[in-house]
Amino acid sequence: MDFSPYVQQITDPSPLKGVLRYWVRMTLSEECQAPTSSFPYASSNKITVNTLGEDENPISFVSAFPNPFGELLHLDFRETSETMKIALIDQCGRQLIEADFRQTSMATIPTEMLPDGVYFLRLSSGLYQQTEKVVKMSRK
């Protein structure tokens, strides 16, 4: 079975120090329906986490606010001049919004057409990628 469409990068926002091993369970489903296939937990390769020094990933200097957001989602690119690719993805994995930003410190994504819910904001630049969970909550 070809799993290449399902390959994702996972970033632990609060990693523990030292040599770690993550356990991952993959579940395949169609259009956010009940799982069609399930696989046993699989161990990752050993991962060494260095929490000393500065983060070399320029994307870690991007913040999304407010969270939860309403009709606009603001991005603050702190100290980056590279091209940033932005994708807003729903819980089913569908990419709903895609944009590129070049040499800017701030950007705004209009989201009035999206229903309330949980989304994933994927930020990428060069070899680096970061995914943030964001929530849309309209004022009623």
PDB file of C-alpha atoms in Angstrom:
ATOM      1  CA  MET A   1       0.000   0.000   0.000  1.00  0.00           C
ATOM      2  CA  ASP A   2       1.351   3.451  -0.920  1.00  0.00           C
ATOM      3  CA  PHE A   3       1.298   5.747   2.128  1.00  0.00           C
ATOM      4  CA  SER A   4       3.008   8.730   0.457  1.00  0.00           C
ATOM      5  CA  PRO A   5      -0.196  10.845   0.332  1.00  0.00           C
ATOM      6  CA  TYR A   6      -0.538  10.410   4.094  1.00  0.00           C
ATOM      7  CA  VAL A   7       2.992  11.397   5.105  1.00  0.00           C
ATOM      8  CA  GLN A   8       2.872  14.281   7.559  1.00  0.00           C
ATOM      9  CA  GLN A   9       5.388  16.066   9.709  1.00  0.00           C
ATOM     10  CA  ILE A  10       4.500  16.231  13.376  1.00  0.00           C
ATOM     11  CA  THR A  11       5.954  18.965  15.582  1.00  0.00           C
ATOM     12  CA  ASP A  12       5.852  18.535  19.341  1.00  0.00           C
ATOM     13  CA  PRO A  13       5.320  22.032  20.799  1.00  0.00           C
ATOM     14  CA  SER A  14       6.659  20.954  24.223  1.00  0.00           C
ATOM     15  CA  PRO A  15       9.346  18.314  23.643  1.00  0.00           C
ATOM     16  CA  LEU A  16      11.105  16.604  26.515  1.00  0.00           C
ATOM     17  CA  LYS A  17      14.909  16.734  26.633  1.00  0.00           C
ATOM     18  CA  GLY A  18      17.069  13.780  25.716  1.00  0.00           C
ATOM     19  CA  VAL A  19      16.653  10.764  23.481  1.00  0.00           C
ATOM     20  CA  LEU A  20      12.978  10.101  22.820  1.00  0.00           C
ATOM     21  CA  ARG A  21      10.840   7.588  21.016  1.00  0.00           C
ATOM     22  CA  TYR A  22       7.357   8.555  19.804  1.00  0.00           C
ATOM     23  CA  TRP A  23       4.565   6.038  19.235  1.00  0.00           C
ATOM     24  CA  VAL A  24       2.272   6.807  16.314  1.00  0.00           C
ATOM     25  CA  ARG A  25      -1.009   5.202  15.307  1.00  0.00           C
ATOM     26  CA  MET A  26      -2.196   5.881  11.783  1.00  0.00           C
ATOM     27  CA  THR A  27      -5.880   5.678  10.858  1.00  0.00           C
ATOM     28  CA  LEU A  28      -7.100   6.072   7.289  1.00  0.00           C
ATOM     29  CA  SER A  29     -10.564   7.410   6.570  1.00  0.00           C
ATOM     30  CA  GLU A  30     -12.524   8.768   3.628  1.00  0.00           C
ATOM     31  CA  GLU A  31     -13.760  12.385   3.792  1.00  0.00           C
ATOM     32  CA  CYS A  32     -13.788  12.501   7.602  1.00  0.00           C
ATOM     33  CA  GLN A  33     -16.014   9.438   7.852  1.00  0.00           C
ATOM     34  CA  ALA A  34     -15.439   6.438  10.084  1.00  0.00           C
ATOM     35  CA  PRO A  35     -11.977   4.893   9.756  1.00  0.00           C
ATOM     36  CA  THR A  36     -11.619   2.493   6.830  1.00  0.00           C
ATOM     37  CA  SER A  37      -8.282   1.049   7.909  1.00  0.00           C
ATOM     38  CA  SER A  38      -6.281   1.062  11.099  1.00  0.00           C
ATOM     39  CA  PHE A  39      -2.696   0.083  11.722  1.00  0.00           C
ATOM     40  CA  PRO A  40      -1.025  -0.891  14.984  1.00  0.00           C
ATOM     41  CA  TYR A  41       1.115   1.604  16.823  1.00  0.00           C
ATOM     42  CA  ALA A  42       4.529   1.965  15.284  1.00  0.00           C
ATOM     43  CA  SER A  43       7.621   3.264  16.959  1.00  0.00           C
ATOM     44  CA  SER A  44       9.553   6.139  15.445  1.00  0.00           C
ATOM     45  CA  ASN A  45      13.296   6.214  15.093  1.00  0.00           C
ATOM     46  CA  LYS A  46      15.070   7.548  18.141  1.00  0.00           C
ATOM     47  CA  ILE A  47      14.934  11.332  18.159  1.00  0.00           C
ATOM     48  CA  THR A  48      17.378  13.551  20.021  1.00  0.00           C
ATOM     49  CA  VAL A  49      15.942  16.884  21.106  1.00  0.00           C
ATOM     50  CA  ASN A  50      18.331  19.760  21.736  1.00  0.00           C
ATOM     51  CA  THR A  51      16.676  22.517  23.734  1.00  0.00           C
ATOM     52  CA  LEU A  52      19.853  24.552  24.206  1.00  0.00           C
ATOM     53  CA  GLY A  53      20.707  27.585  22.111  1.00  0.00           C
ATOM     54  CA  GLU A  54      18.572  29.378  19.572  1.00  0.00           C
ATOM     55  CA  ASP A  55      16.112  27.710  17.273  1.00  0.00           C
ATOM     56  CA  GLU A  56      17.589  27.643  13.781  1.00  0.00           C
ATOM     57  CA  ASN A  57      14.173  27.349  12.173  1.00  0.00           C
ATOM     58  CA  PRO A  58      13.070  30.808  10.959  1.00  0.00           C
ATOM     59  CA  ILE A  59       9.417  29.692  10.841  1.00  0.00           C
ATOM     60  CA  SER A  60       9.347  29.380  14.605  1.00  0.00           C
ATOM     61  CA  PHE A  61       9.297  33.156  14.604  1.00  0.00           C
ATOM     62  CA  VAL A  62       5.799  33.255  13.095  1.00  0.00           C
ATOM     63  CA  SER A  63       2.792  33.771  15.330  1.00  0.00           C
ATOM     64  CA  ALA A  64      -0.902  33.589  14.402  1.00  0.00           C
ATOM     65  CA  PHE A  65      -3.406  35.721  16.311  1.00  0.00           C
ATOM     66  CA  PRO A  66      -5.974  36.028  17.675  1.00  0.00           C
ATOM     67  CA  ASN A  67      -6.651  32.411  18.471  1.00  0.00           C
ATOM     68  CA  PRO A  68      -9.563  31.772  18.412  1.00  0.00           C
ATOM     69  CA  PHE A  69     -10.043  34.069  15.419  1.00  0.00           C
ATOM     70  CA  GLY A  70     -13.130  35.535  13.763  1.00  0.00           C
ATOM     71  CA  GLU A  71     -13.273  36.889  10.200  1.00  0.00           C
ATOM     72  CA  LEU A  72      -9.539  37.684  10.032  1.00  0.00           C
ATOM     73  CA  LEU A  73      -6.453  35.713  11.028  1.00  0.00           C
ATOM     74  CA  HIS A  74      -3.320  37.830  11.483  1.00  0.00           C
ATOM     75  CA  LEU A  75       0.228  36.557  11.037  1.00  0.00           C
ATOM     76  CA  ASP A  76       3.315  38.171  12.550  1.00  0.00           C
ATOM     77  CA  PHE A  77       6.526  37.179  10.759  1.00  0.00           C
ATOM     78  CA  ARG A  78       9.201  38.074  13.286  1.00  0.00           C
ATOM     79  CA  GLU A  79      12.683  38.405  11.790  1.00  0.00           C
ATOM     80  CA  THR A  80      12.230  36.670   8.465  1.00  0.00           C
ATOM     81  CA  SER A  81      12.724  37.910   4.936  1.00  0.00           C
ATOM     82  CA  GLU A  82      12.195  34.617   3.128  1.00  0.00           C
ATOM     83  CA  THR A  83       9.131  33.636   1.146  1.00  0.00           C
ATOM     84  CA  MET A  84       6.585  32.035   3.439  1.00  0.00           C
ATOM     85  CA  LYS A  85       3.970  29.603   2.105  1.00  0.00           C
ATOM     86  CA  ILE A  86       0.755  29.517   4.111  1.00  0.00           C
ATOM     87  CA  ALA A  87      -1.945  26.831   3.923  1.00  0.00           C
ATOM     88  CA  LEU A  88      -5.108  26.633   6.038  1.00  0.00           C
ATOM     89  CA  ILE A  89      -6.296  23.021   6.310  1.00  0.00           C
ATOM     90  CA  ASP A  90      -9.542  21.654   7.760  1.00  0.00           C
ATOM     91  CA  GLN A  91      -9.858  18.596  10.008  1.00  0.00           C
ATOM     92  CA  CYS A  92     -10.408  16.348   6.988  1.00  0.00           C
ATOM     93  CA  GLY A  93      -7.044  17.404   5.540  1.00  0.00           C
ATOM     94  CA  ARG A  94      -8.515  19.584   2.786  1.00  0.00           C
ATOM     95  CA  GLN A  95      -6.454  22.646   1.949  1.00  0.00           C
ATOM     96  CA  LEU A  96      -8.907  25.565   1.976  1.00  0.00           C
ATOM     97  CA  ILE A  97      -6.622  28.583   1.663  1.00  0.00           C
ATOM     98  CA  GLU A  98      -3.149  28.890   0.161  1.00  0.00           C
ATOM     99  CA  ALA A  99      -1.008  32.021  -0.059  1.00  0.00           C
ATOM    100  CA  ASP A 100       2.614  33.131  -0.439  1.00  0.00           C
ATOM    101  CA  PHE A 101       4.034  36.099   1.443  1.00  0.00           C
ATOM    102  CA  ARG A 102       7.375  37.673   0.519  1.00  0.00           C
ATOM    103  CA  GLN A 103       9.519  39.938   2.666  1.00  0.00           C
ATOM    104  CA  THR A 104       6.753  41.120   4.936  1.00  0.00           C
ATOM    105  CA  SER A 105       6.502  41.362   8.702  1.00  0.00           C
ATOM    106  CA  MET A 106       2.682  41.151   8.947  1.00  0.00           C
ATOM    107  CA  ALA A 107      -0.091  39.531   6.902  1.00  0.00           C
ATOM    108  CA  THR A 108      -3.840  39.066   7.246  1.00  0.00           C
ATOM    109  CA  ILE A 109      -5.875  36.128   5.952  1.00  0.00           C
ATOM    110  CA  PRO A 110      -9.604  36.784   5.397  1.00  0.00           C
ATOM    111  CA  THR A 111     -11.622  33.855   6.769  1.00  0.00           C
ATOM    112  CA  GLU A 112     -15.227  35.067   6.703  1.00  0.00           C
ATOM    113  CA  MET A 113     -16.166  32.291   4.245  1.00  0.00           C
ATOM    114  CA  LEU A 114     -15.073  29.520   6.643  1.00  0.00           C
ATOM    115  CA  PRO A 115     -17.443  27.893   9.140  1.00  0.00           C
ATOM    116  CA  ASP A 116     -16.546  27.844  12.828  1.00  0.00           C
ATOM    117  CA  GLY A 117     -14.236  24.981  13.709  1.00  0.00           C
ATOM    118  CA  VAL A 118     -10.684  23.763  14.199  1.00  0.00           C
ATOM    119  CA  TYR A 119      -8.128  24.339  11.432  1.00  0.00           C
ATOM    120  CA  PHE A 120      -4.432  23.755  10.937  1.00  0.00           C
ATOM    121  CA  LEU A 121      -2.225  26.567   9.687  1.00  0.00           C
ATOM    122  CA  ARG A 122       0.773  25.132   7.832  1.00  0.00           C
ATOM    123  CA  LEU A 123       3.680  27.540   7.439  1.00  0.00           C
ATOM    124  CA  SER A 124       6.641  26.563   5.285  1.00  0.00           C
ATOM    125  CA  SER A 125       9.813  28.163   4.003  1.00  0.00           C
ATOM    126  CA  GLY A 126      12.597  26.276   2.296  1.00  0.00           C
ATOM    127  CA  LEU A 127      13.300  23.107   4.270  1.00  0.00           C
ATOM    128  CA  TYR A 128      11.343  24.221   7.324  1.00  0.00           C
ATOM    129  CA  GLN A 129       7.699  23.586   8.131  1.00  0.00           C
ATOM    130  CA  GLN A 130       5.546  24.413  11.150  1.00  0.00           C
ATOM    131  CA  THR A 131       1.888  23.579  11.772  1.00  0.00           C
ATOM    132  CA  GLU A 132      -0.263  25.469  14.276  1.00  0.00           C
ATOM    133  CA  LYS A 133      -3.769  24.560  15.425  1.00  0.00           C
ATOM    134  CA  VAL A 134      -6.122  27.547  15.153  1.00  0.00           C
ATOM    135  CA  VAL A 135      -9.819  27.827  15.986  1.00  0.00           C
ATOM    136  CA  LYS A 136     -12.442  29.920  14.190  1.00  0.00           C
ATOM    137  CA  MET A 137     -15.176  31.127  16.496  1.00  0.00           C
ATOM    138  CA  SER A 138     -17.587  33.746  15.163  1.00  0.00           C
ATOM    139  CA  ARG A 139     -19.163  36.178  17.568  1.00  0.00           C
ATOM    140  CA  LYS A 140     -22.890  35.646  17.834  1.00  0.00           C
TER     141      LYS A 140
END
